[in-house]
XYZ file of C-alpha atoms in Angstrom:
432
model
C 0.000 0.000 0.000
C 2.752 2.447 0.970
C 4.663 1.778 -2.237
C 1.550 2.194 -4.375
C 0.607 5.433 -2.648
C 4.110 6.823 -2.909
C 4.439 5.850 -6.555
C 1.100 7.438 -7.431
C 2.064 10.675 -5.700
C 5.424 10.655 -7.438
C 3.851 10.068 -10.840
C 1.366 12.898 -10.392
C 4.145 15.201 -9.270
C 6.633 14.691 -12.077
C 3.941 14.654 -14.761
C 2.445 17.910 -13.470
C 5.902 19.492 -13.304
C 6.694 18.392 -16.853
C 3.388 19.766 -18.159
C 3.749 23.080 -16.313
C 7.188 23.734 -17.808
C 6.859 22.156 -21.233
C 9.261 19.304 -20.468
C 9.235 15.777 -21.833
C 7.687 13.605 -19.073
C 9.862 10.653 -20.079
C 13.002 12.724 -19.450
C 11.712 14.078 -16.137
C 11.037 10.483 -15.069
C 14.700 9.405 -15.531
C 15.910 10.434 -12.090
C 19.134 8.463 -12.480
C 20.298 10.787 -15.266
C 21.268 14.493 -15.281
C 18.844 16.771 -17.063
C 15.157 17.632 -16.551
C 14.780 14.994 -13.842
C 17.153 16.941 -11.600
C 14.964 20.017 -11.938
C 11.997 18.059 -10.636
C 14.031 16.447 -7.825
C 15.060 19.930 -6.701
C 11.393 21.001 -6.787
C 10.284 17.960 -4.760
C 12.999 18.550 -2.164
C 12.062 22.224 -1.967
C 8.428 21.340 -1.255
C 9.513 19.067 1.593
C 11.956 21.671 2.946
C 9.304 24.391 2.910
C 6.821 22.283 4.856
C 9.458 21.037 7.319
C 10.823 24.513 8.022
C 7.338 25.972 8.389
C 6.428 23.285 10.931
C 9.602 23.915 12.900
C 8.978 27.662 13.011
C 5.353 27.148 14.065
C 6.638 25.055 16.970
C 8.791 27.979 18.062
C 12.201 27.085 16.629
C 14.273 30.238 16.290
C 17.703 28.817 15.480
C 19.049 28.677 11.923
C 18.108 25.585 9.925
C 20.167 23.472 7.546
C 17.740 21.318 5.602
C 20.164 18.376 5.283
C 23.800 17.664 4.380
C 25.756 17.848 1.135
C 28.039 14.841 1.186
C 29.315 11.742 -0.533
C 29.914 12.227 -4.230
C 26.933 14.429 -4.967
C 27.173 16.629 -8.071
C 26.401 20.343 -8.051
C 22.784 19.764 -9.102
C 22.136 18.638 -5.507
C 22.966 22.097 -4.133
C 19.976 24.241 -5.195
C 17.445 22.715 -2.802
C 19.929 23.086 0.076
C 19.762 26.853 -0.387
C 16.322 26.651 1.281
C 18.231 26.465 4.550
C 19.981 29.246 6.419
C 23.363 27.678 5.690
C 24.925 24.794 3.781
C 26.295 21.826 5.711
C 28.952 19.501 4.286
C 30.306 16.038 5.101
C 33.618 14.936 3.581
C 36.051 12.109 4.277
C 39.589 11.720 3.002
C 41.832 8.814 2.073
C 45.585 8.194 2.279
C 47.890 10.469 0.262
C 45.566 13.473 0.086
C 48.625 15.752 -0.183
C 49.815 13.882 -3.297
C 46.708 14.422 -5.403
C 47.284 16.421 -8.573
C 44.517 19.052 -8.908
C 45.064 19.234 -12.655
C 43.382 15.816 -12.762
C 42.210 14.794 -9.254
C 40.079 16.281 -6.534
C 40.540 15.522 -2.861
C 38.385 15.682 0.246
C 38.852 19.447 0.525
C 37.678 20.157 -3.017
C 34.492 18.206 -2.207
C 33.936 20.685 0.627
C 34.758 23.706 -1.526
C 32.134 22.801 -4.127
C 29.437 23.215 -1.471
C 30.181 26.856 -0.644
C 27.193 28.641 -2.166
C 27.788 32.343 -2.751
C 26.389 34.376 0.145
C 25.647 31.356 2.365
C 27.510 30.281 5.524
C 29.125 26.844 5.366
C 29.615 24.298 8.128
C 31.399 20.944 7.997
C 29.730 18.823 10.641
C 31.679 15.759 9.557
C 35.230 15.550 8.281
C 37.890 12.959 8.889
C 40.724 10.954 7.390
C 40.025 8.071 9.674
C 42.054 5.152 10.986
C 43.647 3.081 9.491
C 44.826 5.688 6.935
C 48.542 5.754 7.854
C 49.025 9.463 7.082
C 45.872 10.772 8.789
C 48.147 12.964 10.919
C 48.512 15.340 7.952
C 44.782 16.121 7.800
C 44.068 18.444 10.793
C 46.461 21.228 9.757
C 45.685 20.713 6.067
C 41.947 21.136 6.576
C 42.293 23.966 9.122
C 44.589 25.977 6.856
C 42.394 25.689 3.757
C 39.253 26.323 5.839
C 40.808 29.588 7.022
C 41.840 30.533 3.479
C 38.335 29.812 2.149
C 36.411 31.314 5.069
C 34.539 28.116 5.923
C 32.575 28.756 9.081
C 32.573 25.641 11.287
C 34.805 22.642 10.546
C 34.078 19.777 12.966
C 36.051 16.539 13.204
C 33.841 13.457 13.346
C 34.111 12.345 16.029
C 35.770 12.769 19.412
C 34.031 9.692 20.773
C 31.395 7.336 19.520
C 32.108 4.651 22.068
C 32.878 4.185 25.723
C 35.565 5.951 27.713
C 36.578 2.801 29.576
C 40.101 1.487 29.875
C 41.435 -0.154 26.702
C 38.292 0.218 24.589
C 38.167 -1.658 21.319
C 39.159 0.286 18.226
C 36.434 2.476 16.730
C 37.377 4.465 13.639
C 34.891 7.174 14.644
C 36.475 7.777 18.069
C 39.579 9.939 17.816
C 40.263 10.848 21.449
C 42.726 7.983 21.867
C 44.306 8.278 18.394
C 47.480 10.392 18.635
C 47.801 10.616 14.857
C 44.802 12.973 14.864
C 44.529 14.233 18.437
C 48.174 15.299 18.634
C 47.658 17.831 15.847
C 44.309 19.250 16.969
C 45.657 21.982 19.309
C 47.850 23.456 16.558
C 45.070 23.131 13.977
C 42.421 24.685 16.231
C 44.706 27.584 17.169
C 45.564 28.296 13.527
C 41.903 28.307 12.485
C 40.298 30.091 15.432
C 42.931 32.803 15.628
C 42.945 33.361 11.888
C 46.648 32.704 11.453
C 46.058 31.933 7.771
C 44.848 35.050 5.978
C 41.629 34.914 3.940
C 42.133 34.584 0.195
C 42.733 37.835 -1.646
C 40.464 36.922 -4.566
C 36.961 35.479 -4.623
C 35.670 33.452 -7.555
C 32.081 32.473 -8.210
C 31.559 29.483 -10.461
C 28.136 30.092 -11.969
C 27.273 27.638 -14.728
C 24.037 28.290 -16.566
C 20.977 26.292 -15.606
C 21.387 23.779 -18.426
C 24.976 23.043 -17.368
C 24.222 22.943 -13.627
C 21.353 20.471 -13.919
C 22.476 18.687 -17.058
C 26.024 17.623 -16.135
C 27.711 15.630 -13.366
C 29.757 18.555 -12.054
C 32.077 17.419 -9.254
C 35.783 17.721 -8.445
C 36.214 14.656 -10.668
C 34.881 16.515 -13.702
C 35.600 20.193 -12.939
C 39.125 21.606 -13.152
C 37.845 24.944 -11.829
C 36.717 23.358 -8.555
C 39.928 21.353 -8.154
C 42.346 24.142 -8.975
C 40.688 26.965 -7.000
C 40.242 25.097 -3.697
C 43.770 25.902 -2.458
C 44.360 29.000 -4.589
C 41.604 31.535 -3.860
C 38.134 31.673 -2.336
C 35.744 29.524 -4.368
C 31.990 29.966 -4.246
C 29.199 28.425 -6.302
C 26.525 30.653 -7.822
C 22.904 29.729 -8.458
C 21.818 30.652 -11.998
C 18.395 31.960 -13.072
C 16.218 28.853 -13.477
C 12.706 29.518 -14.833
C 11.458 26.061 -13.774
C 12.358 26.764 -10.125
C 10.735 30.062 -9.165
C 11.921 29.733 -5.538
C 15.615 29.440 -6.447
C 17.200 32.840 -5.897
C 19.862 33.644 -8.512
C 23.193 34.630 -6.986
C 24.248 38.240 -7.397
C 28.034 38.388 -6.876
C 29.537 41.689 -5.812
C 31.637 43.723 -8.192
C 34.973 42.477 -6.877
C 33.972 38.808 -7.253
C 35.336 37.117 -10.366
C 32.478 35.253 -12.063
C 33.399 32.211 -14.135
C 31.030 30.047 -16.154
C 33.343 27.344 -17.498
C 33.731 24.444 -15.055
C 36.643 23.131 -17.116
C 38.871 26.178 -16.601
C 42.124 25.225 -14.828
C 43.648 28.046 -12.757
C 46.996 26.327 -12.096
C 49.510 26.861 -14.925
C 50.120 23.852 -17.135
C 53.197 21.909 -16.085
C 53.257 23.410 -12.575
C 53.585 20.775 -9.844
C 52.406 22.892 -6.922
C 49.492 25.064 -5.887
C 50.079 28.173 -3.794
C 47.391 30.311 -2.189
C 47.076 33.838 -3.554
C 48.223 35.021 -0.106
C 51.502 33.114 -0.502
C 51.007 31.437 2.905
C 49.970 27.940 1.800
C 51.854 25.792 -0.684
C 51.311 22.155 -1.640
C 53.739 20.305 -3.899
C 51.793 17.225 -4.976
C 54.808 15.563 -6.623
C 56.704 15.612 -3.330
C 53.498 15.232 -1.309
C 54.369 18.153 0.970
C 52.289 21.034 2.327
C 53.958 24.122 3.786
C 52.174 26.629 6.031
C 54.050 29.910 6.335
C 52.322 32.601 8.404
C 53.686 34.948 11.065
C 52.264 32.889 13.963
C 52.084 29.325 12.597
C 54.746 27.692 10.441
C 54.602 24.016 9.558
C 55.654 21.339 7.098
C 53.666 18.184 6.457
C 53.846 15.047 4.347
C 56.890 13.352 2.828
C 59.307 15.731 4.535
C 62.077 13.201 5.320
C 65.435 14.023 3.724
C 64.345 17.567 2.871
C 65.392 20.913 4.314
C 62.244 23.018 4.183
C 62.413 26.731 5.052
C 59.649 29.105 6.106
C 60.065 32.783 6.961
C 61.372 32.118 10.494
C 61.990 28.362 10.654
C 64.006 25.707 8.857
C 62.931 22.062 9.154
C 65.264 19.147 8.390
C 63.489 15.863 9.101
C 64.766 12.299 9.096
C 61.348 10.689 9.548
C 60.062 9.909 6.069
C 56.513 11.151 6.535
C 55.478 13.437 9.373
C 54.151 16.851 10.312
C 56.050 19.397 12.397
C 54.486 22.711 13.413
C 55.523 25.748 15.438
C 52.660 27.807 16.863
C 52.991 31.080 18.742
C 50.930 30.895 21.936
C 51.424 34.457 23.185
C 49.938 35.952 19.985
C 53.305 37.357 18.894
C 54.998 36.507 15.593
C 57.189 33.437 16.011
C 60.369 35.482 15.666
C 59.401 37.516 18.759
C 57.338 34.945 20.654
C 58.242 33.958 24.199
C 55.822 31.025 24.270
C 55.860 28.587 21.319
C 54.169 25.212 20.949
C 56.128 22.689 18.881
C 53.993 19.778 17.637
C 55.322 16.678 15.882
C 53.353 13.638 14.722
C 53.775 10.674 12.416
C 52.303 7.201 12.143
C 50.375 5.707 15.037
C 49.297 2.066 15.227
C 47.395 0.043 17.833
C 49.121 -2.010 20.466
C 49.158 -5.812 20.390
C 45.864 -7.559 19.686
C 44.630 -4.419 17.919
C 43.899 -2.614 21.171
C 44.605 0.769 22.660
C 46.834 2.489 23.561
C 48.297 3.456 20.203
C 52.051 3.391 19.656
C 53.485 6.450 17.888
C 56.430 6.673 15.525
C 58.990 9.206 16.851
C 59.491 12.269 14.668
C 63.184 13.083 14.227
C 63.642 16.645 13.023
C 66.260 19.391 13.370
C 64.623 22.791 13.714
C 66.294 26.178 13.351
C 64.257 29.109 14.665
C 65.028 32.740 13.959
C 64.304 34.596 17.171
C 65.000 37.920 18.829
C 64.404 36.388 22.287
C 67.318 35.194 24.426
C 67.644 32.610 27.189
C 65.004 30.201 25.911
C 64.583 26.523 26.668
C 62.771 23.615 25.039
C 60.492 21.630 27.335
C 59.081 18.214 26.423
C 55.521 17.882 27.715
C 53.645 14.798 28.852
C 49.922 14.582 27.968
C 49.087 15.825 31.500
C 51.257 18.946 30.874
C 54.056 17.845 33.207
C 57.550 18.632 31.961
C 59.476 15.510 30.955
C 62.767 17.311 30.408
C 64.286 20.712 29.597
C 66.888 21.580 26.980
C 68.543 25.038 27.014
C 68.617 26.666 23.578
C 71.885 28.299 22.546
C 71.867 31.278 20.223
C 73.743 30.888 16.940
C 73.672 34.147 15.006
C 70.077 35.300 14.595
C 68.498 32.121 15.920
C 68.868 28.750 17.593
C 68.865 25.120 16.486
C 67.446 22.162 18.374
C 66.382 18.572 17.751
C 63.189 16.673 18.467
C 62.657 14.311 20.104
C 64.587 15.256 23.218
C 65.523 12.525 25.707
C 61.792 11.787 26.121
C 59.489 11.088 23.215
C 56.311 13.142 22.976
C 54.139 14.975 20.468
C 54.328 18.333 22.253
C 57.158 20.656 23.197
C 57.100 24.210 24.489
C 59.706 26.933 24.001
C 59.724 29.462 26.853
C 62.220 31.599 28.767
C 64.333 29.555 31.173
C 63.293 29.283 34.814
C 64.822 27.715 37.872
C 62.026 25.580 39.264
C 60.888 22.033 39.850
C 61.336 20.068 36.602
C 58.284 17.978 37.432
C 55.935 20.957 37.710
C 53.249 21.418 35.061
C 53.979 23.852 32.219
C 51.843 26.961 32.496
């Protein structure tokens, strides 16, 4: 009975829509293909959204509403009905070697987020992750946070801190990250970079606005659109809604005068033959041949990916790592540029694997890296921190010219180190 009722309602709906807009009913019926069917699907979703939102408001809901999520491998023709909401929400999951993907030909989990940023609408990411057992998941927190800051994405949320119990030695759950050092170790540096705005917003804003026939008639995704792939890490990318006579409720986007409107989804904004993409601010660079991302801002400087055997400079830091694949970041904590900071967090992470019998705790690969920091501050020391903030050991830093050089790990392995002025106090006291 339910199937018959639903099918009858569906048939009446698509046939009436086709008749009202002079469309071929047979083409509107083919919901598995791009074209007129996607116009009707958008209309059907809009009708549901309108009724749902009206009911919520009548019951007194005052908070903003997102009608549902944009996720998976949905093409751009799934976006219009989401504009019924007050903002667009995205879900996106990565895979190993995200930093090695060539945007001339491949999208990655960040370009799937970027294609959901509708012009003039806030954007949240209520689910993102490069989950266990991806061996290089430690590269994802800073990578996502830096591009989110560049793009102006509003609320990136890792899924999830915990989806299981907090008991001793819980079984592995790929959706619980609180016990996974590959991800958790990098979250303080990533959160600080994003929340403080260490990465500057993009200088240019683009609005990809295909006409209605292209938007609804093609499978536009990062797989098929060079514009989406190439702009994600270059400048701010937004998606514009075109005038669509069949959808009277769909508001056409009206980009401001300084927004660069593009209509060709195939346009590639990275020069042919170039093996890196650099943000128009100059602060973010990813070399996909080497599989390395560099973050170079006044308050956060980091290198990530296949950094072993390389000497990688930023404006105030030089990184020379022995560990083949890792991430090393310096973050100013006192809100001063790194060269003048008197309180710096040093974070280092690499592979992490479960203990015997596939149980927690995880065992982390040490990150071996020589770091040279340009600094105007004298009499500093490097402190290795335990997870409970107690100091494991202290290493005085000696000035050599305009800076100082030190190695991690120190005598105790950890993911976190702090650079601060030297003090004479109890070495077991917590770092403040």
